Coordinates of C-alpha atoms in Angstrom, one line a residue:
M1 CA 75.5 73.0 -63.7
R2 CA 74.9 76.0 -61.6
V3 CA 76.3 78.3 -64.2
R4 CA 73.9 76.9 -66.8
Q5 CA 71.0 77.4 -64.5
V6 CA 72.0 81.0 -63.8
L7 CA 72.4 81.7 -67.5
R8 CA 69.0 80.1 -68.3
N9 CA 67.2 82.0 -65.5
S10 CA 68.9 85.3 -66.6
F11 CA 67.9 84.7 -70.2
I12 CA 64.3 84.0 -69.3
A13 CA 64.2 87.1 -67.0
G14 CA 65.7 89.2 -69.9
L15 CA 63.2 87.8 -72.4
A16 CA 60.3 88.6 -70.0
L17 CA 61.6 92.1 -69.7
L18 CA 62.2 92.7 -73.4
A19 CA 59.1 90.9 -74.8
P20 CA 56.6 93.5 -73.6
L21 CA 58.8 96.3 -74.9
V22 CA 59.2 94.8 -78.3
V23 CA 55.4 94.1 -78.6
T24 CA 54.7 97.7 -77.5
V25 CA 57.1 99.1 -80.1
V26 CA 55.7 97.0 -82.9
A27 CA 52.1 98.0 -81.8
M28 CA 53.0 101.6 -81.7
Q29 CA 54.7 101.4 -85.1
F30 CA 51.5 99.8 -86.5
L31 CA 49.3 102.5 -84.8
V32 CA 51.5 105.4 -86.1
G33 CA 51.5 103.9 -89.6
W34 CA 47.7 103.5 -89.6
V35 CA 47.2 107.0 -88.3
T36 CA 49.6 108.4 -90.8
T37 CA 47.8 106.6 -93.6
L38 CA 44.5 108.2 -92.4
I39 CA 45.9 111.7 -91.9
D40 CA 48.2 112.2 -94.9
P41 CA 45.3 112.3 -97.4
V42 CA 43.7 115.0 -95.2
V43 CA 46.9 117.0 -95.1
Q44 CA 47.3 116.8 -98.8
G45 CA 43.7 117.4 -99.7
T46 CA 43.4 120.5 -97.4
R47 CA 47.0 121.7 -98.1
L48 CA 47.5 122.4 -94.4
T49 CA 51.2 122.6 -94.9
Q50 CA 50.6 126.1 -96.5
Y51 CA 49.4 127.3 -93.1
T52 CA 52.0 125.6 -91.0
A53 CA 55.2 127.0 -92.7
N54 CA 55.6 123.6 -94.5
I55 CA 56.1 121.9 -91.2
E56 CA 54.6 118.4 -91.8
A57 CA 54.3 117.4 -88.2
V58 CA 52.2 120.4 -87.3
A59 CA 50.0 119.9 -90.3
Q60 CA 49.4 116.2 -89.2
V61 CA 48.4 117.4 -85.7
L62 CA 46.0 119.9 -87.2
A63 CA 44.6 117.1 -89.5
L64 CA 44.1 114.8 -86.5
L65 CA 42.3 117.6 -84.6
L66 CA 40.1 118.2 -87.7
I67 CA 39.2 114.5 -88.0
A68 CA 38.4 114.3 -84.2
G69 CA 36.2 117.4 -84.6
I70 CA 34.4 115.8 -87.5
V71 CA 33.8 112.7 -85.5
V72 CA 32.4 114.7 -82.6
L73 CA 30.2 116.7 -84.9
L74 CA 28.8 113.5 -86.6
G75 CA 28.2 112.0 -83.2
Y76 CA 26.4 115.1 -82.1
L77 CA 24.2 115.2 -85.2
A78 CA 23.5 111.5 -85.0
Q79 CA 21.8 112.1 -81.6
G80 CA 19.2 114.5 -83.1
R81 CA 16.0 113.5 -84.8
I82 CA 17.1 114.5 -88.3
G83 CA 20.5 112.9 -87.8
Q84 CA 18.9 109.7 -86.7
R85 CA 16.8 109.6 -89.9
V86 CA 19.8 110.4 -92.1
F87 CA 22.0 107.7 -90.6
A88 CA 19.1 105.3 -90.7
W89 CA 18.9 105.9 -94.5
I90 CA 22.7 105.3 -94.7
D91 CA 22.4 102.1 -92.8
R92 CA 19.6 100.9 -95.1
G93 CA 21.7 101.9 -98.1
I94 CA 24.7 99.9 -96.9
G95 CA 22.4 97.1 -96.0
V96 CA 21.6 96.4 -99.6
V97 CA 25.3 95.9 -100.6
P98 CA 26.2 92.2 -100.6
L99 CA 29.1 91.2 -98.2
V100 CA 29.7 94.8 -97.2
S101 CA 26.3 94.8 -95.3
I102 CA 27.3 91.6 -93.3
V103 CA 30.6 93.2 -92.1
Y104 CA 29.1 96.6 -91.5
S105 CA 26.1 95.3 -89.5
S106 CA 28.2 93.0 -87.4
V107 CA 30.7 95.7 -86.4
R108 CA 27.9 98.2 -85.9
Q109 CA 26.1 95.8 -83.5
V110 CA 29.2 95.2 -81.4
A111 CA 30.2 98.8 -81.4
N112 CA 26.7 99.9 -80.3
A113 CA 26.6 97.3 -77.6
L114 CA 29.9 98.4 -76.2
T115 CA 29.3 102.2 -76.4
E116 CA 25.6 102.4 -75.6
G117 CA 25.2 100.4 -72.5
S118 CA 25.0 97.1 -74.4
N119 CA 21.3 97.6 -75.3
R120 CA 21.4 94.8 -77.9
Y121 CA 22.8 92.3 -75.5
K122 CA 19.9 91.1 -73.4
R123 CA 21.7 88.9 -70.9
V124 CA 25.0 87.2 -70.0
V125 CA 25.1 83.4 -70.4
M126 CA 27.5 80.5 -70.5
V127 CA 27.4 77.8 -73.1
E128 CA 29.5 74.7 -73.5
Y129 CA 31.9 75.7 -76.2
P130 CA 34.1 74.7 -78.0
R131 CA 33.5 71.3 -76.3
D132 CA 31.5 69.7 -73.6
G133 CA 32.8 70.6 -70.1
V134 CA 34.4 73.8 -71.2
Y135 CA 32.2 77.0 -70.8
S136 CA 32.4 80.2 -72.8
I137 CA 30.9 83.5 -71.8
G138 CA 28.3 84.8 -74.4
F139 CA 25.5 87.3 -74.8
V140 CA 22.0 86.6 -75.8
T141 CA 21.1 88.9 -78.7
G142 CA 17.6 87.7 -79.4
D143 CA 15.3 84.8 -80.3
G144 CA 16.5 82.5 -83.0
P145 CA 14.7 82.5 -86.4
E146 CA 11.5 80.5 -86.6
E147 CA 12.9 78.5 -89.5
A148 CA 15.9 77.4 -87.4
A149 CA 13.6 76.5 -84.5
S150 CA 11.4 74.4 -86.8
A151 CA 14.4 72.6 -88.2
A152 CA 15.8 71.9 -84.8
G153 CA 12.5 71.0 -83.2
E154 CA 13.0 73.3 -80.3
Q155 CA 13.3 77.0 -79.3
L156 CA 16.7 78.5 -80.1
Y157 CA 18.4 81.7 -79.0
N158 CA 20.9 83.8 -80.8
V159 CA 24.1 83.9 -78.7
F160 CA 27.3 85.9 -79.5
L161 CA 30.5 84.5 -78.1
P162 CA 33.1 87.4 -78.1
N163 CA 36.8 86.7 -78.4
S164 CA 39.1 87.7 -75.5
P165 CA 40.6 90.2 -75.0
N166 CA 39.2 91.7 -78.2
P167 CA 35.4 91.4 -77.9
T168 CA 34.7 93.0 -81.3
G169 CA 35.2 89.5 -82.9
G170 CA 33.8 86.2 -82.0
H171 CA 31.3 83.4 -83.0
F172 CA 27.6 83.4 -83.5
L173 CA 25.7 80.4 -82.2
M174 CA 22.0 79.4 -82.1
V175 CA 21.7 77.5 -78.8
P176 CA 18.7 75.6 -77.3
E177 CA 17.3 77.1 -74.1
D178 CA 18.2 74.1 -72.0
E179 CA 21.9 74.4 -73.0
I180 CA 22.1 78.1 -71.9
H181 CA 23.3 78.8 -68.4
E182 CA 22.3 82.3 -67.5
L183 CA 24.6 84.4 -65.3
D184 CA 23.4 86.9 -62.7
I185 CA 25.9 89.6 -63.8
S186 CA 25.6 92.7 -65.9
V187 CA 26.6 92.9 -69.5
R188 CA 29.3 95.5 -68.6
R189 CA 30.8 93.1 -66.1
G190 CA 30.7 90.3 -68.7
V191 CA 32.6 92.5 -71.2
R192 CA 35.1 93.5 -68.4
L193 CA 35.8 89.8 -67.8
L194 CA 36.5 89.3 -71.5
V195 CA 38.6 92.4 -72.0
T196 CA 40.8 91.7 -68.9
T197 CA 40.9 87.9 -69.5
G198 CA 39.5 87.4 -66.1
I199 CA 42.2 89.4 -64.3
A200 CA 39.9 92.1 -63.0
E201 CA 36.2 91.4 -62.3
S202 CA 35.2 93.8 -59.5
D203 CA 35.6 97.6 -59.5
E204 CA 38.3 97.3 -56.9
E205 CA 40.3 94.8 -59.0
M206 CA 39.8 97.0 -62.0
A207 CA 41.1 100.1 -60.1
E208 CA 44.2 98.1 -59.0
L209 CA 44.8 96.9 -62.6
R210 CA 44.5 100.5 -63.9
A211 CA 46.9 101.7 -61.2
E212 CA 49.5 99.0 -62.0
A213 CA 49.3 99.6 -65.8
D214 CA 48.7 103.4 -65.5
L215 CA 45.6 103.0 -67.6
P216 CA 42.9 105.7 -68.2
R217 CA 39.4 104.9 -67.1
S218 CA 37.1 103.4 -69.7
D219 CA 33.4 103.9 -69.7
Y220 CA 32.6 100.3 -70.5
M221 CA 35.2 98.9 -68.1

């Protein structure tokens, strides 16, 4: 009996040790594959291997730096007056494409909220979801449509309930005012709770979590 317990405990301990390593390896393989898929067309299109003595790895690094430079340049231009107008035209152009506009606008809204101080998220709230007695953290994004309010017979608010730990996806709800429980916390703190699954809430806890996991500091965390 004691031998069985020792074997079981050892197996569980070994599984707990190997599981994070396996998940990390799989995630890194996926990331490397995705980056390679993005970089290879740039390497082939610009023929960077001609300038790197046909060393593919060096050409891929140069392509990655080139892509990063383009992203930085686009971000810099987007902050100017002309750039804002150009990207506004692009937004409007994408907005007329069925289905694509829905995906694009949703991702754009979440990305802007996470990177620009959550300007589109007005306040952090709790709503009873997915059932009564269970509360989910959400963000009020604005007043509900007048047509929806007329159909419901009361004022509704648009509430986005992000997933945890990946807040870029979630659910959109239109919730009556009396069913919204407002929280006296910042949007950044609300996002932090979601991303860390409640492990780190205060700055001190976040610092400890980063120290334990050797994580770099994130602006929205």
